[in-house]
Every structure is written in C-alpha cells, then in structure tokens.
PDB file of C-alpha atoms in Angstrom:
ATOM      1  CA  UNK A   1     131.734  89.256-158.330  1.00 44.00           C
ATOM      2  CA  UNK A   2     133.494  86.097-159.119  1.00 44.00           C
ATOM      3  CA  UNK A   3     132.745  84.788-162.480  1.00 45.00           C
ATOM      4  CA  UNK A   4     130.968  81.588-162.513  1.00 52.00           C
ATOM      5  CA  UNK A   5     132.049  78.772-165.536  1.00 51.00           C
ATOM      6  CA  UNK A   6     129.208  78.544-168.083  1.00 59.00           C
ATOM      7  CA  UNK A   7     125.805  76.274-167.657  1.00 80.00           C
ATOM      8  CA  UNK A   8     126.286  72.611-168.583  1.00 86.00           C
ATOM      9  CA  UNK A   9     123.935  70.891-171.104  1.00 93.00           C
ATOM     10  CA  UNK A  10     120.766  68.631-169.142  1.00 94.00           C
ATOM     11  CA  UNK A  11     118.683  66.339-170.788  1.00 96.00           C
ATOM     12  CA  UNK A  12     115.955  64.886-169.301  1.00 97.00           C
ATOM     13  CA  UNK A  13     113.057  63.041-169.143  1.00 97.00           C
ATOM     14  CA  UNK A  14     109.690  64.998-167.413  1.00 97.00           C
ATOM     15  CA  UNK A  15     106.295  62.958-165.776  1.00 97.00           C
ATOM     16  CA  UNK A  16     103.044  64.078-164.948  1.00 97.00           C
ATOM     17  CA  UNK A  17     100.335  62.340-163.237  1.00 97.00           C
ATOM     18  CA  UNK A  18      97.897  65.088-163.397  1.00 96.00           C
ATOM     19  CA  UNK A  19      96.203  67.396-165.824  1.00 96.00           C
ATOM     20  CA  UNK A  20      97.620  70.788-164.179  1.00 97.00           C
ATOM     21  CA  UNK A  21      98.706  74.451-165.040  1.00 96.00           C
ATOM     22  CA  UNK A  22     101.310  76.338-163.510  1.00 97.00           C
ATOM     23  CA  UNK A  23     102.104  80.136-163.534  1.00 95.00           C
ATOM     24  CA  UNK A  24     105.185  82.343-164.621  1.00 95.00           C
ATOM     25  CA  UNK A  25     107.762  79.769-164.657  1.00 97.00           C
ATOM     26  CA  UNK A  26     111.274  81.096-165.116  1.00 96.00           C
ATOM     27  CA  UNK A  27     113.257  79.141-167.846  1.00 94.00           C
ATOM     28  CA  UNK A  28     116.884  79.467-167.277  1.00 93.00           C
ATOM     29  CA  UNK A  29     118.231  78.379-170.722  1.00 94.00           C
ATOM     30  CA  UNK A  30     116.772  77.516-173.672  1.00 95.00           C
ATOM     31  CA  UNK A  31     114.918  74.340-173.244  1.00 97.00           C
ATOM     32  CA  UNK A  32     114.034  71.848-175.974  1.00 98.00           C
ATOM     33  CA  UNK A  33     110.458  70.200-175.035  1.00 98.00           C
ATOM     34  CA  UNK A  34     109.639  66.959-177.758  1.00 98.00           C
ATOM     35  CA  UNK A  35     105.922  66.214-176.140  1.00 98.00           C
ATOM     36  CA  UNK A  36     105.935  62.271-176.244  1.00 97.00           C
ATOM     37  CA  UNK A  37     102.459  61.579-174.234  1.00 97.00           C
ATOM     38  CA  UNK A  38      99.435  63.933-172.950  1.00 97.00           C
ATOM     39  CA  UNK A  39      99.512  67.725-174.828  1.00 97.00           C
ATOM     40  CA  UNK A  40     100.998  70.940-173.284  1.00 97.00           C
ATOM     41  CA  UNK A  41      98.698  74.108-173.664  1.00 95.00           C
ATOM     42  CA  UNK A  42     100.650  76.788-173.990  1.00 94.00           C
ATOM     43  CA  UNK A  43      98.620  80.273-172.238  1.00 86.00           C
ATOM     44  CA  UNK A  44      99.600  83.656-173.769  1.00 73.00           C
ATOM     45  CA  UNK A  45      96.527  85.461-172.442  1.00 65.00           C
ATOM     46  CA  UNK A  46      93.232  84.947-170.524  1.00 64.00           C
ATOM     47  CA  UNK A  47      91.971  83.164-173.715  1.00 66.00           C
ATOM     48  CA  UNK A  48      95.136  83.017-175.859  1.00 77.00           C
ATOM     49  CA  UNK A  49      97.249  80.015-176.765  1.00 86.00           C
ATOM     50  CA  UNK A  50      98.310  76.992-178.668  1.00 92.00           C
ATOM     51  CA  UNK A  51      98.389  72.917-177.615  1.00 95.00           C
ATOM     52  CA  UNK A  52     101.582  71.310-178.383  1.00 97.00           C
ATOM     53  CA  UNK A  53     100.659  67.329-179.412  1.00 97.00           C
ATOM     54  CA  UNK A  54     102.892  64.346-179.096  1.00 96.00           C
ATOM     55  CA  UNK A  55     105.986  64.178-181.160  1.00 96.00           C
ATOM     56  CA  UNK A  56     105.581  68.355-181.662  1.00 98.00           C
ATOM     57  CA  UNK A  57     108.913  70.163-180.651  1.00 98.00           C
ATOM     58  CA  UNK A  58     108.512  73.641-178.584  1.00 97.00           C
ATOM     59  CA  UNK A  59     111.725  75.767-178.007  1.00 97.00           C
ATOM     60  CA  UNK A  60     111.564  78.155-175.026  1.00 95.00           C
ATOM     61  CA  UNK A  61     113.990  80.981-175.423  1.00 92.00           C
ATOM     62  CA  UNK A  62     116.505  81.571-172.348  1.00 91.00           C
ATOM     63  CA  UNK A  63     115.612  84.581-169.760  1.00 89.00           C
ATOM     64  CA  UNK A  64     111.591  84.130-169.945  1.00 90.00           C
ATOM     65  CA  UNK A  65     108.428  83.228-168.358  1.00 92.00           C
ATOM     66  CA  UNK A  66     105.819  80.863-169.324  1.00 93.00           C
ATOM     67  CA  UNK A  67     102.109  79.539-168.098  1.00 95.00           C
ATOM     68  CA  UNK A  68     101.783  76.295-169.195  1.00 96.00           C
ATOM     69  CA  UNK A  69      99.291  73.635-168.453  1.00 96.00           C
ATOM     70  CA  UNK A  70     100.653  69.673-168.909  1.00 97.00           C
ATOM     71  CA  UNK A  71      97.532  67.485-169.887  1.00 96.00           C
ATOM     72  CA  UNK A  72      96.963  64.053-169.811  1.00 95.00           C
ATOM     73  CA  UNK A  73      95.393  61.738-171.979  1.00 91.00           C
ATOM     74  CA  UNK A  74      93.377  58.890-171.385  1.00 84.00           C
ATOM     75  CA  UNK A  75      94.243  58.475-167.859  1.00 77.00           C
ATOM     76  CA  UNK A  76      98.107  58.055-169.048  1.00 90.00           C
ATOM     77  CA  UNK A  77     100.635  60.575-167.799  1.00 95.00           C
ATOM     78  CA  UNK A  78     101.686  63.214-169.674  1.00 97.00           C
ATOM     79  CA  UNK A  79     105.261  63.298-170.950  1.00 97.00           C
ATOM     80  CA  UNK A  80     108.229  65.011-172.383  1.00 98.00           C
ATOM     81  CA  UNK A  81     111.966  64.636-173.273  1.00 98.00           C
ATOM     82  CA  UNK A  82     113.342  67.692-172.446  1.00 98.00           C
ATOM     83  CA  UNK A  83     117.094  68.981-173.329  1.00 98.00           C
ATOM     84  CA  UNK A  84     118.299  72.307-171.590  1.00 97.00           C
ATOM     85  CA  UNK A  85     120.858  74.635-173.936  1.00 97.00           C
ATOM     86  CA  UNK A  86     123.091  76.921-172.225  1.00 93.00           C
ATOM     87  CA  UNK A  87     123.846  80.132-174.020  1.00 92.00           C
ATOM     88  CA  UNK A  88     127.163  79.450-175.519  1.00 92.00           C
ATOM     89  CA  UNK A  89     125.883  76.315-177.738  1.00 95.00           C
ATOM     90  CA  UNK A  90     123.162  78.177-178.849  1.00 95.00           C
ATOM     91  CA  UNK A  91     125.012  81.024-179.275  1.00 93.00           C
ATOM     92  CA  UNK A  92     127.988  78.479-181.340  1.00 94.00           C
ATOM     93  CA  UNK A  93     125.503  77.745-183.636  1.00 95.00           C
ATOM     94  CA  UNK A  94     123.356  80.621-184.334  1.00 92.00           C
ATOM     95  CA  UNK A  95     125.891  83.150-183.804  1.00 87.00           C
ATOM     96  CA  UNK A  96     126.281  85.535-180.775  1.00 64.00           C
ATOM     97  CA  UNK A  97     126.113  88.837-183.320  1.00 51.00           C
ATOM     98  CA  UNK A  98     122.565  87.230-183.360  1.00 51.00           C
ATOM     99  CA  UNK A  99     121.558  87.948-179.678  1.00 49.00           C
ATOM    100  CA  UNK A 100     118.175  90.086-179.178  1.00 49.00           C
ATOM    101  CA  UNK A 101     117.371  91.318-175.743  1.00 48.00           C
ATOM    102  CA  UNK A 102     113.928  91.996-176.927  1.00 51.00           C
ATOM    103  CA  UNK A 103     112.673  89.473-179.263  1.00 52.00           C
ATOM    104  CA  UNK A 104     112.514  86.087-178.046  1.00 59.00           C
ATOM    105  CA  UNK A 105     109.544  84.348-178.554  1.00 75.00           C
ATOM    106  CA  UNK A 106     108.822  80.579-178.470  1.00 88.00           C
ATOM    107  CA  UNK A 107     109.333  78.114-181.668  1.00 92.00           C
ATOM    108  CA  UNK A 108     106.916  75.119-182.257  1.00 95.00           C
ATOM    109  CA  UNK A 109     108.159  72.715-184.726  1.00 96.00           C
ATOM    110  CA  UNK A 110     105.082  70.510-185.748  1.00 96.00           C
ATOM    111  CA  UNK A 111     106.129  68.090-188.596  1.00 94.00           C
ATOM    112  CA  UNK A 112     109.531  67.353-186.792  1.00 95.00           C
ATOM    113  CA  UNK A 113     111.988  65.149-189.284  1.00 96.00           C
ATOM    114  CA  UNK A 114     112.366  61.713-187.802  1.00 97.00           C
ATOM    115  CA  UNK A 115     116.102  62.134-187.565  1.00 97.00           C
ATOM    116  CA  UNK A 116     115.458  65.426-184.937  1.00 97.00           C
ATOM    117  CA  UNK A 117     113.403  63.392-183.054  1.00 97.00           C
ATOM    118  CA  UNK A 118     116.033  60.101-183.308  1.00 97.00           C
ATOM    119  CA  UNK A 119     119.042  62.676-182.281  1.00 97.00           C
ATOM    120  CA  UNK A 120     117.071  64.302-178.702  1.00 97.00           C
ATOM    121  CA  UNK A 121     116.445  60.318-178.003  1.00 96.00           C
ATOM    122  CA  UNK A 122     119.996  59.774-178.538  1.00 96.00           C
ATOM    123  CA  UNK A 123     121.226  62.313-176.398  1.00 96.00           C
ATOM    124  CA  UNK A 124     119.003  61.211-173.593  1.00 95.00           C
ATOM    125  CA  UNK A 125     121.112  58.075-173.656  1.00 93.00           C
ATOM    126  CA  UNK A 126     124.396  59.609-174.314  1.00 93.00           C
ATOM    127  CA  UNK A 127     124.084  61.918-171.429  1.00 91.00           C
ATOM    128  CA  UNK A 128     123.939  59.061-169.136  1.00 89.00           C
ATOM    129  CA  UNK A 129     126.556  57.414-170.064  1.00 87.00           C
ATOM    130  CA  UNK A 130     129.570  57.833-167.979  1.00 84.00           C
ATOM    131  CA  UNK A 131     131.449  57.045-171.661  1.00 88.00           C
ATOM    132  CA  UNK A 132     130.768  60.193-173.306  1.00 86.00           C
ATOM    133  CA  UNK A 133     133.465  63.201-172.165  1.00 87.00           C
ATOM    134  CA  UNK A 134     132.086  66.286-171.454  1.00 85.00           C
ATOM    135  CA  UNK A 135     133.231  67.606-174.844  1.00 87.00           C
ATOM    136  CA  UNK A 136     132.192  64.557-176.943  1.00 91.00           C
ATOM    137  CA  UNK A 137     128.816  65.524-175.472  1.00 91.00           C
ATOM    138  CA  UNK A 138     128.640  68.962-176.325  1.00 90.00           C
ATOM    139  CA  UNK A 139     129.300  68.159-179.618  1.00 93.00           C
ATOM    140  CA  UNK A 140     126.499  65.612-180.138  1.00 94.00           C
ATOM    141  CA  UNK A 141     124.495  68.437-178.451  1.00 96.00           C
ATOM    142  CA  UNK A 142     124.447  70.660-181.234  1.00 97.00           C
ATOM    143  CA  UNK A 143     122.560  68.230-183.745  1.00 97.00           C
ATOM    144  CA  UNK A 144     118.918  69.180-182.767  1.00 98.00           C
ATOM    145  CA  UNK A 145     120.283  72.893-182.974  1.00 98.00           C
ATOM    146  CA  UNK A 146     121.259  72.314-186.564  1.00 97.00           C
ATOM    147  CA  UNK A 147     118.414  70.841-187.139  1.00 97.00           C
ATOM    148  CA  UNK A 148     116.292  73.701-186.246  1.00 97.00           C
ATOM    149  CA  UNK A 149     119.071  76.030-187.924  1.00 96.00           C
ATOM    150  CA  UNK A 150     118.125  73.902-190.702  1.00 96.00           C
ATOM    151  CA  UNK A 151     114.461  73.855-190.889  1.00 96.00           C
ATOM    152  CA  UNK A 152     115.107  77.529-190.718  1.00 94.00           C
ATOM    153  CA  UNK A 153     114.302  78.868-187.564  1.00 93.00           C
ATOM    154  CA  UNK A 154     116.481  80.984-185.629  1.00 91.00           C
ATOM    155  CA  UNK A 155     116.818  80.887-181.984  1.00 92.00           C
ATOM    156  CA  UNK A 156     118.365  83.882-179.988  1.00 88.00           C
ATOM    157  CA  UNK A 157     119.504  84.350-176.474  1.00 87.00           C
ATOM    158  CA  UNK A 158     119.621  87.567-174.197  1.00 82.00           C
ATOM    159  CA  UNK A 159     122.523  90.237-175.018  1.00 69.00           C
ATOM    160  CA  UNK A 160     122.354  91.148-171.419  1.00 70.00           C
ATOM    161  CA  UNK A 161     120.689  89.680-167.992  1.00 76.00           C
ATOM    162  CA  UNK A 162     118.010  91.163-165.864  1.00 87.00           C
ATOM    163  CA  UNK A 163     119.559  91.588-162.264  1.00 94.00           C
ATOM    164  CA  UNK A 164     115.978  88.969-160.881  1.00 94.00           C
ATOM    165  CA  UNK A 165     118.102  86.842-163.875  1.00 92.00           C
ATOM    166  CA  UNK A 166     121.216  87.134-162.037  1.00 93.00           C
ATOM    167  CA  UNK A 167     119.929  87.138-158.498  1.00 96.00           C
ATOM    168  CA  UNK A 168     117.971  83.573-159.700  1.00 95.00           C
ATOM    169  CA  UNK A 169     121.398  82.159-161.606  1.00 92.00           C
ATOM    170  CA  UNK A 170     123.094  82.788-157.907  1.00 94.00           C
ATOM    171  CA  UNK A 171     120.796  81.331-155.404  1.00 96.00           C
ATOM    172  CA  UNK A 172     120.270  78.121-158.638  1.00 95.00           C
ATOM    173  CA  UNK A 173     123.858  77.446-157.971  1.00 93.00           C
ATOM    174  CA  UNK A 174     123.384  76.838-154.244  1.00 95.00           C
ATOM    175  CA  UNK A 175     119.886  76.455-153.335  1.00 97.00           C
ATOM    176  CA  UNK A 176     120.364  75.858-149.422  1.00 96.00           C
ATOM    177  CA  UNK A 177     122.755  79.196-148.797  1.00 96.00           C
ATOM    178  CA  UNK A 178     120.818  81.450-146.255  1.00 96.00           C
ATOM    179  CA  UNK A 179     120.929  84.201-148.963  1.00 97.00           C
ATOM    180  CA  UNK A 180     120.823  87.808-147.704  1.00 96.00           C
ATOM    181  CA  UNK A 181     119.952  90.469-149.937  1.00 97.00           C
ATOM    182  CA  UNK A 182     122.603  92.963-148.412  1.00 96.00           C
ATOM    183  CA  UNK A 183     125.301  90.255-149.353  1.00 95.00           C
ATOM    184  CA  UNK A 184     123.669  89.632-152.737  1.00 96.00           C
ATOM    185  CA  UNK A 185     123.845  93.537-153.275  1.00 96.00           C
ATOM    186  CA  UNK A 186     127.340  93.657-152.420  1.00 95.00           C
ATOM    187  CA  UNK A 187     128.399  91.138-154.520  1.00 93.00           C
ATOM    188  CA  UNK A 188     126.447  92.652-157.438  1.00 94.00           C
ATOM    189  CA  UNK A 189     128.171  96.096-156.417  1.00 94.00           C
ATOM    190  CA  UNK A 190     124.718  98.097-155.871  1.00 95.00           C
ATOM    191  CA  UNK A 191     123.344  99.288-151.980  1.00 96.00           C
ATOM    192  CA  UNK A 192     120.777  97.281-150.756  1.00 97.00           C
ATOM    193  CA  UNK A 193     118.341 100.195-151.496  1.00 97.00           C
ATOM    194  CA  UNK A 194     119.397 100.083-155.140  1.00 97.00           C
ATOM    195  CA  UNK A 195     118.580  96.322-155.253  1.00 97.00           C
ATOM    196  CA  UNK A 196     115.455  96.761-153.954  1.00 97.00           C
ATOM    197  CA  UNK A 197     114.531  99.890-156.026  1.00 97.00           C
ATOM    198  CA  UNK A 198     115.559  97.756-159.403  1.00 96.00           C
ATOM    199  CA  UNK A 199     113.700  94.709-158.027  1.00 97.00           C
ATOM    200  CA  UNK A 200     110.547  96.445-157.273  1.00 97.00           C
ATOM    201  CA  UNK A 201     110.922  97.942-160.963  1.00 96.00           C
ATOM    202  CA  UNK A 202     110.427  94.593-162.465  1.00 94.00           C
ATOM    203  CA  UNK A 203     107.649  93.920-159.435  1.00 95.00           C
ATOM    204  CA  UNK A 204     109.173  91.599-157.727  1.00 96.00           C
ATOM    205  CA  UNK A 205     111.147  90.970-154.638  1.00 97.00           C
ATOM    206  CA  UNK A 206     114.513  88.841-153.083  1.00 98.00           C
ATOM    207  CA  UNK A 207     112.574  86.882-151.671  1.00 97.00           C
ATOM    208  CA  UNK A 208     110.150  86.133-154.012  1.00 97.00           C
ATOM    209  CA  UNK A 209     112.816  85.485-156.623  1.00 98.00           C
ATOM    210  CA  UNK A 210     114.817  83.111-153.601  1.00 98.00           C
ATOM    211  CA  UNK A 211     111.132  81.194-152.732  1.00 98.00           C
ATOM    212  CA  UNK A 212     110.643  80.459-156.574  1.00 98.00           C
ATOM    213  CA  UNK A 213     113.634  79.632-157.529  1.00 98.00           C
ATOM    214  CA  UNK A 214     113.516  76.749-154.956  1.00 98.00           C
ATOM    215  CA  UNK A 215     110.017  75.404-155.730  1.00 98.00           C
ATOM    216  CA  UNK A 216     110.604  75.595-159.666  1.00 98.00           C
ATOM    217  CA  UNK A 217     113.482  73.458-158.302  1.00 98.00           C
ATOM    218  CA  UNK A 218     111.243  71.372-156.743  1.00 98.00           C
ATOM    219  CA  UNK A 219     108.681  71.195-159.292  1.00 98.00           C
ATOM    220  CA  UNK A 220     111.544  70.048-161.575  1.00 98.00           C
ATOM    221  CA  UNK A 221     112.714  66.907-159.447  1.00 98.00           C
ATOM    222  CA  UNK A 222     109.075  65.653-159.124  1.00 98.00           C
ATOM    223  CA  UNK A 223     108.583  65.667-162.220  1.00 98.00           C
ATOM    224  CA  UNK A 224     112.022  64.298-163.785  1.00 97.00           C
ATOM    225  CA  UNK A 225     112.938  61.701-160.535  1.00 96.00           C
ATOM    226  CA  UNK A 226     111.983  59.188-157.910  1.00 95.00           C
ATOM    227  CA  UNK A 227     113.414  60.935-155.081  1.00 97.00           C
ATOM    228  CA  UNK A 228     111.427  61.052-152.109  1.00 97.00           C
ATOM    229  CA  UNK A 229     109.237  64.307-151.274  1.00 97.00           C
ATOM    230  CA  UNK A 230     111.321  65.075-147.997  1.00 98.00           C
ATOM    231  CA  UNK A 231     114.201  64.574-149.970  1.00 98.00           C
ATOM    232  CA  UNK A 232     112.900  67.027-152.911  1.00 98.00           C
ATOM    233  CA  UNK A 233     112.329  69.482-149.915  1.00 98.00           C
ATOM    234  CA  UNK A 234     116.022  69.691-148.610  1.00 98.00           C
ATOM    235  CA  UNK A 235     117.358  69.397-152.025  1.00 98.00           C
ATOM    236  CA  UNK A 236     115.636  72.504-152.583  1.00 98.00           C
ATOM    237  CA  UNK A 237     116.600  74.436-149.561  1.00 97.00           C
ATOM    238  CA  UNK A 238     113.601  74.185-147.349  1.00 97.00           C
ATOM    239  CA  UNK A 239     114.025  73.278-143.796  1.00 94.00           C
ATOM    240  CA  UNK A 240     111.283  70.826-143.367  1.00 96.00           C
ATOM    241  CA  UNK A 241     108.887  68.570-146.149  1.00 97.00           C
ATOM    242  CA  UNK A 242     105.806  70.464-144.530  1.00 97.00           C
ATOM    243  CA  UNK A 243     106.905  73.783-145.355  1.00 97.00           C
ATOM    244  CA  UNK A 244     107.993  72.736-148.604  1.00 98.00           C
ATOM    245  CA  UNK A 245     104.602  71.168-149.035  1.00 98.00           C
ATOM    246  CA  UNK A 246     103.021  74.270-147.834  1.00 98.00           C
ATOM    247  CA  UNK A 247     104.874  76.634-150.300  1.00 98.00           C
ATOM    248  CA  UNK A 248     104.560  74.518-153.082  1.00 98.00           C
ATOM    249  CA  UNK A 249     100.660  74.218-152.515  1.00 98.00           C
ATOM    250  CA  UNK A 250     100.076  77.798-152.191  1.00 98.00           C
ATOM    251  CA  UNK A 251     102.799  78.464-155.214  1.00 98.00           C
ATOM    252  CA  UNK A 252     101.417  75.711-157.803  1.00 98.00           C
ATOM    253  CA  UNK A 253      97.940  75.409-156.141  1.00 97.00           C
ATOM    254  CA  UNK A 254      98.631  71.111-156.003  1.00 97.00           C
ATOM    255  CA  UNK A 255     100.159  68.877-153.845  1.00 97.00           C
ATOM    256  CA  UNK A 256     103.902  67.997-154.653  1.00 98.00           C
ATOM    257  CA  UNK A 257     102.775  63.930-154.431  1.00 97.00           C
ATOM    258  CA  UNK A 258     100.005  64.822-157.193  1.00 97.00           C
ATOM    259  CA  UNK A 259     102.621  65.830-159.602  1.00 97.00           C
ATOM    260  CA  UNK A 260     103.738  61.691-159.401  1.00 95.00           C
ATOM    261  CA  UNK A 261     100.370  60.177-158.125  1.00 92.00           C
ATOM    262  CA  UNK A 262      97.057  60.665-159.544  1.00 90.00           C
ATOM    263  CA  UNK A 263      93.957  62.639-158.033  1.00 83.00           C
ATOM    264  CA  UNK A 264      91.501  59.832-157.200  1.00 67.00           C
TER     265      UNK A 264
END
C-alpha cells in the first residue's frame, strides 16, 4: 500500500448550541481541547466521569474513543479551541522510544499557566494566516506540548495501528470514494475474509467504520463552520442532505441544524 505523507497540524475553533452527548467518537490524533464557554462531561462508565470547566485543558490521546457530553451554560453556547497533533510532533517532543500501545489515557490540566492558554490562542491565529510556512507553523506548534512536557505530564501515541485505525485513516483521506472492502483488503494485503474476521474481532464492521467516519466528519464541520447542511452532507460523502440527516439522527440521536441552532 502506498505510503501516505504524515497528518498536518488543525486548529480550530468548536460551537455548540445545545446541551448534548455523543457516543464512541474516534479521535484521530491527539487533540488539545481548552474549554472556553459551557463544560464538557467527560463519561467513563454508566455513572463514571469528570466535567471539564472553562479555561481547563483536556488532552485526548491519538487511536481512542470517547463519550462526551458538551453543555451549555446559561443559554450561551458551549465552546472550545481545539488544536489536533499528529503523531510525529508529539512524538518530537516526548520521544517516540516513549510510545505505549496500551496506556493512553486522557490528561486534564486544571490550573493551566496563562502563557499555555496565550500560546493555543496564538496558534489559532497563526494557522490562518497565509504568512506562516508550513514549517514556521510546526514549530510554533510545539509550545503547548512543552508546556505540558513541562508541567510534567507525558503524552504517548500508539506503537502500532488497529487495522478499523487504518481502514478509518483511508476512507478520512477521501471521504466520497465508493470504498469496497475487497479493494480495501487488497490494498492492506489480507482476503476479504481475513478483513472481516479481524474486523468482527474488534466488533465492528467496513461499513460501520466507512458510515462513522463520515458523520464524525460531519459532526466536526457543524460544529467548527458555517457551511450549509447540504453542503456538510456532500462534503462528507453522502449522496443527498436527507440521508445525511437521517444517519446523523439515528447516529447522534439530534438533528445536524441543532448542533448550530437551539432547541426551542
């Protein structure tokens, strides 16, 4: 299979409208959430977790699910400024002889240093501006990581990826392909029994991993842009807004214009 160049840094701001949870989302690289408005609950059982309050950081390590639940405040919206590591900065500054393909477990960071906070704002500008070179960027990027480094927490990433971690990095990278799991097998040199065998291993199947991918996608871009819903829809590789609509109802059990609008 042809090797793909690494993941590029995102940062991003995310907007709720709406005091919601959502189930077993997949987070691709580590991902850097600084709560600004609203709390995010964090669910690690039936009654298990933590809240994560404005100006609290929470790392998410690469390769794992989450439940969350985004809550607002006061009728505001709840918000977050998120920025999305790939591997090899985490890895540049916390060492790749570091990597754990068991232990990976979130960080909270609750009395965050004013100059943490100052450098993710930063970056959210700097990342938009078509003056910053790729590799000027990547550079500024590693400041909240030494931060944390600093604070002394450790972050690690996965030594190795699941194949539902590779099958999800493929169909990310081109979200309207028609993907075939005999083609997907071939590429990842198994038979298409083997892929199914492995997949059903980790209980899940291609196209369950294919669907979610898409609506996480979708999830993502009403939260973190204005586009419209239809446009959100093709973006993500659904044929039509309604089924779109339809899989992201009976996926995230809300309307894709509540994410933006509130529930009267």
């Amino acid at each position: 299979m042809e090797q793909k160049p690494p993941d590029k840094l995102t940062v991003f701001k995310l907007c709720q409208a709406n005091t919601h949870a959502f189930r077993d989302l997949y987070i691709h690289n580590t991902l850097f959430v600084l709560v600004q408005s609203g709390t995010k609950h964090i669910l690690q059982g039936p009654s298990e977790g933590f809240d994560v309050n404005a100006e609290e950081l929470l790392i998410f390590p690469s390769g794992s699910f989450i439940t969350i639940e985004n809550r607002i405040i006061s009728g505001g919206d709840y918000g977050a400024l998120c920025i999305s590591y790939p591997d090899h900065l985490v890895d540049k500054v916390f060492g790749e002889s570091t990597r754990n393909p068991e232990k990976r477990n979130a960080v909270l960071i609750q009395d965050c240093p004013e100059a943490l906070i100052t450098s993710m704002r930063s970056l959210l500008g700097e990342s938009k501006s078509s003056t910053y070179p790729d590799s000027i960027l990547e550079h500024r990027s590693l400041e909240p990581l030494l931060w944390v480094k600093n604070l002394g927490f450790h972050l690690t990433t996965p030594f190795d990826k699941r194949v539902d971690s590779v099958i999800r990095y493929l169909v990310k990278d081109d979200l309207c392909h028609k993907w075939r799991i005999g083609d997907v097998a071939d590429d990842l040199g198994y038979s298409e029994a083997t892929l199914r065998r492995r997949l059903s291993r980790l209980k899940t199947t291609f196209s369950d991993i294919v669907t979610n991918v898409r609506l996480e996608n979708g999830l993502t871009l009403l939260q973190t842009s204005d586009l419209s819903i239809s446009s959100v829809a093709l973006q993500s590789g659904f044929s039509t807004p309604s089924h779109f609509s339809d899989a992201f109802r009976k996926r995230f059990d809300i309307q894709p214009r509540h994410i933006r609008v509130p529930i009267s």
